[in-house]
Amino acid sequence: MKIKDIKIFVSNPGRNFVTVKIITDNGVYGLGDATLNGRELAVVAYLEEHIIPCLIGKDPHQIEDIWQYLYKGCYWRRGPITMTAISGIDMALWDIKGKVANLPVYQLLGGKSREKIKVYGHANGQNIDETLDNLGHLVDEGYKAVRLQCAIPGLDGTYGTLDGKKDYYELQSNRPLPPEQLWDTSEYLNFIPQLFQKAREKYGMDIELLHDVHSRLTPIEAARLGKTLEPYNLLFLEDCVTAENQSGYQQVRQHTTTPLAVGEIFNTIWDAKELLENQWIDYIRTAVTHAGGITAMRRIADFAAIYHVRTAPHGPPDISPIGHAAHAHLNSWTPNFGIQEFIGFGGAPLNEVFKHPLVFENGHLLINDKPGLGVDFDEKAAKKYSYKKSYLPISRLRDGTLWNW
């Protein structure tokens, strides 16, 4: 069996998605997700100009060799564009292998470590009352773990709330440049503990709560926040500090027992090496779409397990159902799986383009036994939803200094 053709589809059934379809000479095909939010077309160009010509005629079963070929063979290793492109190819190859073997991908990885996949949802709001009302709705739906994000008084468009807008396209309002949002660390640090205090007062300690800082604090500021939140027993505090300097998490770890999670923008295991081997974090949040696909995620999970770190893959709405299905297969297998971020199954356009094997039930995802990843992609439907250029926002301090969004 040989790779006969590779097609790339860019569609927007609610969000922009880059879908990879690898077609073999015997008619079996595999699907992969190569979406990089805000830089989608850069990945498309990388795939079309630099990867596809190199793979035609190769044996799709040689997943490991192809992964090494794309990673080591380009010399300019790592980075979000390269690794997202590799991720899309890798997922599609695993999908093919599963279809040929007539087995779901999790069986190819070694079988299930669990029968269901614990997930957490998002409760956002423009104020504390709205956030807690949304938390209540998720609890009623069966969620056992929920991330809380709330607009900070005096700041428009706090991360996770979109300033009352429904999506990033509306937030951008047809402007040619990224939208800008104001940030004030002092106001944030003074406000967020109030949110979790009132959440615990209203819902008690049974529901697991999480919070995403989105890398906006220095290590000592993050340490202060973690210490302040200790009475509210968070499942984890996410992205409290930028991780380019991994030792920043050492400082946070020394000052708080609040569990720490990071990794959604990591591209390789090297981004997390010091964090894992020094046990500075508790959850690694690398995503199958951005960290090299299933092949690389399996290595990261095994390395993390040595240091008592659990996986908690990134699961935003800009990962397509193909990527979410790949996470589900990995999560089913991963012995040290912790929890999966889950934002629901999307609206009618998304479910028209992608048919997936996942079911939500009582705070968990269930996956069926369809061969491969179990996802179908409707090319004709995808053509109805054209790519729509959009940027993620940027943040500035009150004096105009550019800050981490």
Tab-separated table of C-alpha atoms in Angstrom:
chain	number	residue	atom	x	y	z
A	1	MET	CA	0.000	0.000	0.000
A	2	LYS	CA	1.273	3.458	-0.964
A	3	ILE	CA	0.208	7.054	-0.402
A	4	LYS	CA	-1.458	8.119	-3.642
A	5	ASP	CA	-2.622	11.636	-2.780
A	6	ILE	CA	-2.922	14.095	0.113
A	7	LYS	CA	-5.635	16.741	0.124
A	8	ILE	CA	-5.903	19.767	2.398
A	9	PHE	CA	-9.284	21.321	3.209
A	10	VAL	CA	-9.759	24.706	4.902
A	11	SER	CA	-13.284	25.331	6.157
A	12	ASN	CA	-15.134	27.387	8.741
A	13	PRO	CA	-18.195	25.592	10.134
A	14	GLY	CA	-18.082	27.875	13.186
A	15	ARG	CA	-14.284	28.080	13.469
A	16	ASN	CA	-11.461	27.716	10.955
A	17	PHE	CA	-10.219	24.147	10.567
A	18	VAL	CA	-7.440	22.641	8.453
A	19	THR	CA	-8.240	19.032	7.588
A	20	VAL	CA	-5.714	16.597	6.121
A	21	LYS	CA	-6.900	13.658	4.022
A	22	ILE	CA	-4.325	11.025	3.041
A	23	ILE	CA	-5.547	8.704	0.265
A	24	THR	CA	-3.875	5.367	-0.460
A	25	ASP	CA	-3.700	3.441	-3.716
A	26	ASN	CA	-6.143	0.839	-2.427
A	27	GLY	CA	-8.771	3.455	-1.588
A	28	VAL	CA	-8.353	3.574	2.200
A	29	TYR	CA	-8.000	7.126	3.500
A	30	GLY	CA	-7.150	8.746	6.817
A	31	LEU	CA	-8.085	12.092	8.348
A	32	GLY	CA	-5.975	14.454	10.452
A	33	ASP	CA	-6.400	17.863	12.105
A	34	ALA	CA	-3.739	20.477	11.249
A	35	THR	CA	-5.459	23.546	12.682
A	36	LEU	CA	-3.370	26.350	14.212
A	37	ASN	CA	-5.730	29.062	15.368
A	38	GLY	CA	-4.879	32.437	13.808
A	39	ARG	CA	-2.121	30.980	11.583
A	40	GLU	CA	-4.100	28.379	9.648
A	41	LEU	CA	-2.866	29.248	6.170
A	42	ALA	CA	0.782	29.123	7.222
A	43	VAL	CA	0.295	25.441	8.044
A	44	VAL	CA	-1.537	24.885	4.753
A	45	ALA	CA	1.408	26.336	2.813
A	46	TYR	CA	3.861	24.192	4.798
A	47	LEU	CA	1.871	21.066	4.019
A	48	GLU	CA	1.295	21.784	0.352
A	49	GLU	CA	4.736	23.113	-0.500
A	50	HIS	CA	7.040	21.107	1.746
A	51	ILE	CA	5.397	17.920	3.020
A	52	ILE	CA	2.957	16.511	0.472
A	53	PRO	CA	5.536	16.247	-2.369
A	54	CYS	CA	7.810	14.237	-0.045
A	55	LEU	CA	5.198	11.685	0.997
A	56	ILE	CA	3.599	10.582	-2.268
A	57	GLY	CA	4.554	6.962	-2.884
A	58	LYS	CA	5.538	6.208	0.729
A	59	ASP	CA	4.106	3.321	2.737
A	60	PRO	CA	1.482	4.817	5.128
A	61	HIS	CA	2.086	2.018	7.630
A	62	GLN	CA	5.591	3.366	8.335
A	63	ILE	CA	4.280	5.939	10.801
A	64	GLU	CA	7.414	6.167	12.921
A	65	ASP	CA	9.745	6.539	9.952
A	66	ILE	CA	7.518	9.204	8.370
A	67	TRP	CA	7.374	11.100	11.697
A	68	GLN	CA	11.169	11.087	11.988
A	69	TYR	CA	11.479	12.007	8.299
A	70	LEU	CA	9.294	15.088	8.750
A	71	TYR	CA	10.885	16.102	12.074
A	72	LYS	CA	14.573	15.394	11.556
A	73	GLY	CA	14.562	15.691	7.803
A	74	CYS	CA	13.712	19.386	7.619
A	75	TYR	CA	16.688	20.478	9.814
A	76	TRP	CA	14.633	23.483	11.083
A	77	ARG	CA	12.957	21.485	13.821
A	78	ARG	CA	10.106	22.266	16.188
A	79	GLY	CA	7.897	25.346	16.152
A	80	PRO	CA	4.080	25.545	15.900
A	81	ILE	CA	3.874	25.560	12.081
A	82	THR	CA	6.094	22.512	11.570
A	83	MET	CA	4.643	20.501	14.445
A	84	THR	CA	1.005	21.246	13.575
A	85	ALA	CA	1.660	20.088	10.026
A	86	ILE	CA	3.323	16.894	11.314
A	87	SER	CA	0.402	16.393	13.688
A	88	GLY	CA	-2.150	16.428	10.884
A	89	ILE	CA	-0.174	13.898	8.855
A	90	ASP	CA	0.449	11.650	11.871
A	91	MET	CA	-3.225	11.505	12.862
A	92	ALA	CA	-4.231	10.594	9.324
A	93	LEU	CA	-1.666	7.780	9.227
A	94	TRP	CA	-2.938	6.301	12.493
A	95	ASP	CA	-6.478	6.568	11.101
A	96	ILE	CA	-5.403	4.555	8.044
A	97	LYS	CA	-3.637	1.927	10.139
A	98	GLY	CA	-6.721	1.460	12.290
A	99	LYS	CA	-9.003	1.130	9.291
A	100	VAL	CA	-6.740	-1.455	7.646
A	101	ALA	CA	-6.501	-3.424	10.908
A	102	ASN	CA	-10.260	-2.955	11.491
A	103	LEU	CA	-9.466	-1.712	14.997
A	104	PRO	CA	-9.979	1.599	16.836
A	105	VAL	CA	-6.742	3.507	17.374
A	106	TYR	CA	-6.781	2.982	21.131
A	107	GLN	CA	-6.427	-0.758	20.502
A	108	LEU	CA	-3.333	-0.129	18.384
A	109	LEU	CA	-1.850	1.857	21.286
A	110	GLY	CA	-2.282	-1.082	23.653
A	111	GLY	CA	-5.954	-1.061	24.589
A	112	LYS	CA	-8.008	0.840	27.119
A	113	SER	CA	-6.836	1.889	30.572
A	114	ARG	CA	-10.358	3.125	31.387
A	115	GLU	CA	-13.920	2.806	30.159
A	116	LYS	CA	-14.773	6.520	30.222
A	117	ILE	CA	-12.918	9.819	29.899
A	118	LYS	CA	-13.421	12.463	32.579
A	119	VAL	CA	-13.862	15.981	31.161
A	120	TYR	CA	-14.197	19.532	32.403
A	121	GLY	CA	-16.356	22.269	30.927
A	122	HIS	CA	-16.127	26.060	30.883
A	123	ALA	CA	-18.284	28.414	32.961
A	124	ASN	CA	-17.688	32.022	31.888
A	125	GLY	CA	-19.440	35.248	32.757
A	126	GLN	CA	-19.380	39.026	32.741
A	127	ASN	CA	-19.731	39.005	36.535
A	128	ILE	CA	-19.588	36.512	39.392
A	129	ASP	CA	-23.323	35.834	39.460
A	130	GLU	CA	-23.420	35.035	35.739
A	131	THR	CA	-20.365	32.790	36.025
A	132	LEU	CA	-21.890	30.882	38.925
A	133	ASP	CA	-25.214	30.533	37.099
A	134	ASN	CA	-23.339	29.001	34.171
A	135	LEU	CA	-21.481	26.736	36.583
A	136	GLY	CA	-24.852	25.568	37.860
A	137	HIS	CA	-26.041	24.781	34.324
A	138	LEU	CA	-22.973	22.598	33.742
A	139	VAL	CA	-23.455	20.802	37.046
A	140	ASP	CA	-27.052	20.093	35.993
A	141	GLU	CA	-25.731	18.671	32.709
A	142	GLY	CA	-23.594	16.215	34.637
A	143	TYR	CA	-20.160	17.847	34.724
A	144	LYS	CA	-18.040	16.908	37.718
A	145	ALA	CA	-15.286	19.449	36.941
A	146	VAL	CA	-15.614	23.017	35.613
A	147	ARG	CA	-13.188	25.807	34.739
A	148	LEU	CA	-14.266	29.247	35.993
A	149	GLN	CA	-13.407	32.451	34.106
A	150	CYS	CA	-14.947	35.824	34.878
A	151	ALA	CA	-14.609	39.334	33.503
A	152	ILE	CA	-12.547	41.540	35.815
A	153	PRO	CA	-14.386	44.712	36.859
A	154	GLY	CA	-12.965	47.698	35.022
A	155	LEU	CA	-11.366	45.612	32.260
A	156	ASP	CA	-13.113	45.095	28.936
A	157	GLY	CA	-12.800	41.696	27.310
A	158	THR	CA	-11.050	39.647	29.985
A	159	TYR	CA	-9.760	36.324	28.638
A	160	GLY	CA	-12.482	33.675	28.524
A	161	THR	CA	-15.371	36.137	28.398
A	162	LEU	CA	-14.978	37.845	24.974
A	163	ASP	CA	-16.427	41.114	26.291
A	164	GLY	CA	-19.946	39.826	25.728
A	165	LYS	CA	-19.200	38.727	22.159
A	166	LYS	CA	-20.069	35.213	20.978
A	167	ASP	CA	-16.784	34.470	19.187
A	168	TYR	CA	-13.433	35.927	18.125
A	169	TYR	CA	-14.798	36.958	14.705
A	170	GLU	CA	-17.386	39.183	16.349
A	171	LEU	CA	-14.768	40.491	18.791
A	172	GLN	CA	-12.563	41.520	15.881
A	173	SER	CA	-15.473	43.358	14.202
A	174	ASN	CA	-13.960	43.170	10.718
A	175	ARG	CA	-10.833	45.060	11.790
A	176	PRO	CA	-7.713	44.095	9.816
A	177	LEU	CA	-5.555	43.824	12.946
A	178	PRO	CA	-5.921	41.779	16.151
A	179	PRO	CA	-8.293	43.231	18.771
A	180	GLU	CA	-6.577	44.695	21.829
A	181	GLN	CA	-7.612	44.135	25.430
A	182	LEU	CA	-6.607	45.931	28.637
A	183	TRP	CA	-4.906	44.049	31.464
A	184	ASP	CA	-4.308	44.991	35.103
A	185	THR	CA	-2.589	42.379	37.277
A	186	SER	CA	-3.453	43.976	40.630
A	187	GLU	CA	-7.164	44.106	39.881
A	188	TYR	CA	-7.064	40.504	38.677
A	189	LEU	CA	-5.253	39.185	41.770
A	190	ASN	CA	-7.674	40.992	44.076
A	191	PHE	CA	-10.769	39.753	42.237
A	192	ILE	CA	-10.265	36.096	41.306
A	193	PRO	CA	-10.207	34.719	44.886
A	194	GLN	CA	-13.674	36.259	45.387
A	195	LEU	CA	-14.966	34.225	42.446
A	196	PHE	CA	-13.795	30.934	43.931
A	197	GLN	CA	-14.865	31.812	47.470
A	198	LYS	CA	-18.438	32.417	46.271
A	199	ALA	CA	-18.353	29.314	44.061
A	200	ARG	CA	-17.473	27.140	47.047
A	201	GLU	CA	-20.063	28.853	49.246
A	202	LYS	CA	-22.779	28.146	46.672
A	203	TYR	CA	-21.790	24.709	45.358
A	204	GLY	CA	-19.642	23.217	48.109
A	205	MET	CA	-16.489	21.158	47.714
A	206	ASP	CA	-17.810	18.225	45.665
A	207	ILE	CA	-17.474	19.884	42.253
A	208	GLU	CA	-13.876	20.150	41.023
A	209	LEU	CA	-12.921	23.686	39.975
A	210	LEU	CA	-10.158	24.951	37.682
A	211	HIS	CA	-8.877	28.315	36.492
A	212	ASP	CA	-6.788	29.508	33.534
A	213	VAL	CA	-4.424	32.447	34.172
A	214	HIS	CA	-3.350	32.384	30.498
A	215	SER	CA	0.295	33.144	31.295
A	216	ARG	CA	-0.337	36.687	32.530
A	217	LEU	CA	1.568	36.600	35.810
A	218	THR	CA	5.198	36.624	36.883
A	219	PRO	CA	6.318	33.648	38.980
A	220	ILE	CA	5.999	35.443	42.309
A	221	GLU	CA	2.579	36.831	41.347
A	222	ALA	CA	1.478	33.341	40.337
A	223	ALA	CA	2.790	31.992	43.635
A	224	ARG	CA	0.702	34.557	45.485
A	225	LEU	CA	-2.422	33.590	43.521
A	226	GLY	CA	-1.843	29.878	44.058
A	227	LYS	CA	-1.399	30.453	47.782
A	228	THR	CA	-4.553	32.578	47.984
A	229	LEU	CA	-6.592	29.915	46.146
A	230	GLU	CA	-5.444	27.002	48.320
A	231	PRO	CA	-8.564	27.069	50.570
A	232	TYR	CA	-10.760	26.492	47.505
A	233	ASN	CA	-9.028	23.247	46.511
A	234	LEU	CA	-8.606	23.731	42.755
A	235	LEU	CA	-8.034	20.680	40.571
A	236	PHE	CA	-5.357	22.796	38.920
A	237	LEU	CA	-4.265	26.336	38.093
A	238	GLU	CA	-3.522	26.526	34.376
A	239	ASP	CA	-0.783	28.477	32.581
A	240	CYS	CA	-0.004	30.691	35.568
A	241	VAL	CA	3.346	31.769	34.036
A	242	THR	CA	4.856	31.752	30.555
A	243	ALA	CA	6.944	28.617	30.182
A	244	GLU	CA	9.746	29.642	27.842
A	245	ASN	CA	11.852	29.766	31.009
A	246	GLN	CA	10.706	26.484	32.507
A	247	SER	CA	12.375	27.156	35.848
A	248	GLY	CA	9.802	29.897	36.503
A	249	TYR	CA	7.523	27.100	37.660
A	250	GLN	CA	10.060	26.108	40.286
A	251	GLN	CA	9.442	29.401	42.046
A	252	VAL	CA	5.679	28.951	41.923
A	253	ARG	CA	5.928	25.366	43.160
A	254	GLN	CA	8.010	26.416	46.182
A	255	HIS	CA	5.262	28.710	47.461
A	256	THR	CA	1.951	26.912	46.857
A	257	THR	CA	0.341	23.479	47.007
A	258	THR	CA	-2.261	24.410	44.386
A	259	PRO	CA	-1.703	21.902	41.527
A	260	LEU	CA	-0.210	23.419	38.374
A	261	ALA	CA	-0.917	22.676	34.710
A	262	VAL	CA	0.741	23.965	31.546
A	263	GLY	CA	1.498	22.946	27.969
A	264	GLU	CA	-1.227	23.836	25.499
A	265	ILE	CA	1.182	25.836	23.316
A	266	PHE	CA	4.032	23.338	23.652
A	267	ASN	CA	5.176	21.781	20.379
A	268	THR	CA	7.559	19.019	21.528
A	269	ILE	CA	8.542	17.028	24.573
A	270	TRP	CA	11.557	19.338	24.937
A	271	ASP	CA	9.242	22.223	25.875
A	272	ALA	CA	8.231	20.249	28.967
A	273	LYS	CA	11.419	18.342	29.803
A	274	GLU	CA	12.546	20.356	32.848
A	275	LEU	CA	9.004	20.855	34.078
A	276	LEU	CA	8.401	17.125	34.104
A	277	GLU	CA	11.694	15.787	35.398
A	278	ASN	CA	11.758	18.346	38.236
A	279	GLN	CA	8.087	17.707	39.060
A	280	TRP	CA	7.283	21.408	38.919
A	281	ILE	CA	3.851	20.707	37.408
A	282	ASP	CA	1.048	18.218	38.033
A	283	TYR	CA	-0.678	18.151	34.629
A	284	ILE	CA	0.786	18.379	31.119
A	285	ARG	CA	-1.628	19.944	28.629
A	286	THR	CA	-0.009	19.320	25.234
A	287	ALA	CA	-2.455	18.910	22.355
A	288	VAL	CA	-2.405	16.215	19.698
A	289	THR	CA	-2.847	18.899	17.019
A	290	HIS	CA	0.182	20.986	18.003
A	291	ALA	CA	2.717	18.646	19.600
A	292	GLY	CA	3.393	16.166	16.804
A	293	GLY	CA	0.295	14.007	16.702
A	294	ILE	CA	-0.438	10.676	18.355
A	295	THR	CA	3.129	9.417	17.934
A	296	ALA	CA	4.601	12.317	19.920
A	297	MET	CA	1.813	12.528	22.491
A	298	ARG	CA	2.386	8.907	23.448
A	299	ARG	CA	6.030	9.691	24.246
A	300	ILE	CA	5.106	12.760	26.275
A	301	ALA	CA	2.578	10.756	28.307
A	302	ASP	CA	5.080	8.007	29.065
A	303	PHE	CA	7.770	10.499	30.078
A	304	ALA	CA	5.303	12.378	32.299
A	305	ALA	CA	4.239	9.161	34.023
A	306	ILE	CA	7.753	8.608	35.349
A	307	TYR	CA	7.429	11.864	37.327
A	308	HIS	CA	3.836	11.410	38.582
A	309	VAL	CA	2.460	13.967	36.114
A	310	ARG	CA	-0.941	13.361	34.546
A	311	THR	CA	-2.164	14.379	31.097
A	312	ALA	CA	-4.904	16.992	30.584
A	313	PRO	CA	-4.946	17.702	26.825
A	314	HIS	CA	-5.947	21.084	25.469
A	315	GLY	CA	-9.484	20.883	24.075
A	316	PRO	CA	-10.549	24.279	22.684
A	317	PRO	CA	-13.176	24.903	19.970
A	318	ASP	CA	-10.391	25.515	17.419
A	319	ILE	CA	-9.452	21.832	17.494
A	320	SER	CA	-11.708	19.953	15.080
A	321	PRO	CA	-13.663	16.780	15.942
A	322	ILE	CA	-10.791	14.834	14.344
A	323	GLY	CA	-8.381	16.209	16.938
A	324	HIS	CA	-10.887	15.636	19.743
A	325	ALA	CA	-11.368	12.034	18.622
A	326	ALA	CA	-7.587	11.551	18.560
A	327	HIS	CA	-7.456	12.859	22.129
A	328	ALA	CA	-10.227	10.427	23.116
A	329	HIS	CA	-8.252	7.460	21.768
A	330	LEU	CA	-5.109	8.645	23.544
A	331	ASN	CA	-7.005	9.318	26.772
A	332	SER	CA	-8.563	5.861	26.652
A	333	TRP	CA	-5.096	4.318	26.541
A	334	THR	CA	-2.934	6.718	28.617
A	335	PRO	CA	-2.299	5.093	32.034
A	336	ASN	CA	-1.565	8.487	33.638
A	337	PHE	CA	-4.511	10.343	32.104
A	338	GLY	CA	-5.984	13.038	34.351
A	339	ILE	CA	-8.779	14.979	32.665
A	340	GLN	CA	-9.802	16.289	29.237
A	341	GLU	CA	-10.881	19.848	28.455
A	342	PHE	CA	-14.234	19.666	26.624
A	343	ILE	CA	-16.248	22.514	25.091
A	344	GLY	CA	-19.179	20.514	23.723
A	345	PHE	CA	-19.935	19.167	20.284
A	346	GLY	CA	-20.451	22.463	18.448
A	347	GLY	CA	-23.384	23.674	16.399
A	348	ALA	CA	-25.176	22.373	13.333
A	349	PRO	CA	-22.550	23.462	10.742
A	350	LEU	CA	-19.731	21.710	12.608
A	351	ASN	CA	-21.709	18.496	12.980
A	352	GLU	CA	-22.699	18.648	9.325
A	353	VAL	CA	-19.056	18.664	8.235
A	354	PHE	CA	-17.657	16.251	10.850
A	355	LYS	CA	-19.287	13.045	12.115
A	356	HIS	CA	-17.489	11.865	15.264
A	357	PRO	CA	-17.622	8.796	17.547
A	358	LEU	CA	-17.939	10.608	20.906
A	359	VAL	CA	-20.820	10.662	23.380
A	360	PHE	CA	-21.060	12.846	26.511
A	361	GLU	CA	-22.554	11.132	29.536
A	362	ASN	CA	-22.533	12.195	33.188
A	363	GLY	CA	-19.332	14.245	33.069
A	364	HIS	CA	-17.441	11.825	30.840
A	365	LEU	CA	-16.838	11.091	27.167
A	366	LEU	CA	-17.465	7.635	25.756
A	367	ILE	CA	-15.905	6.410	22.510
A	368	ASN	CA	-17.181	3.629	20.261
A	369	ASP	CA	-15.263	0.889	18.488
A	370	LYS	CA	-15.277	2.243	14.934
A	371	PRO	CA	-11.982	1.468	13.143
A	372	GLY	CA	-9.306	4.166	13.053
A	373	LEU	CA	-10.232	7.470	14.651
A	374	GLY	CA	-13.886	6.919	13.798
A	375	VAL	CA	-14.465	10.361	12.244
A	376	ASP	CA	-16.104	11.041	8.877
A	377	PHE	CA	-15.552	14.277	6.923
A	378	ASP	CA	-18.079	15.632	4.418
A	379	GLU	CA	-16.056	17.413	1.725
A	380	LYS	CA	-19.136	18.765	-0.023
A	381	ALA	CA	-20.525	20.249	3.192
A	382	ALA	CA	-17.126	21.741	4.069
A	383	LYS	CA	-17.097	23.732	0.840
A	384	LYS	CA	-20.177	25.620	2.031
A	385	TYR	CA	-18.200	27.174	4.903
A	386	SER	CA	-15.343	29.299	3.639
A	387	TYR	CA	-12.240	30.286	5.596
A	388	LYS	CA	-12.670	33.517	7.541
A	389	LYS	CA	-9.513	35.372	8.530
A	390	SER	CA	-9.285	36.086	12.233
A	391	TYR	CA	-6.691	36.827	14.896
A	392	LEU	CA	-6.583	36.046	18.572
A	393	PRO	CA	-6.541	39.225	20.709
A	394	ILE	CA	-3.494	40.877	22.239
A	395	SER	CA	-3.210	42.479	25.688
A	396	ARG	CA	-1.711	45.753	26.883
A	397	LEU	CA	-1.172	47.138	30.360
A	398	ARG	CA	-2.738	50.457	31.299
A	399	ASP	CA	0.448	52.309	30.253
A	400	GLY	CA	0.376	50.696	26.805
A	401	THR	CA	2.994	47.988	27.402
A	402	LEU	CA	2.295	44.844	25.361
A	403	TRP	CA	1.502	41.936	27.679
A	404	ASN	CA	0.760	38.230	27.432
A	405	TRP	CA	-2.731	37.469	26.161
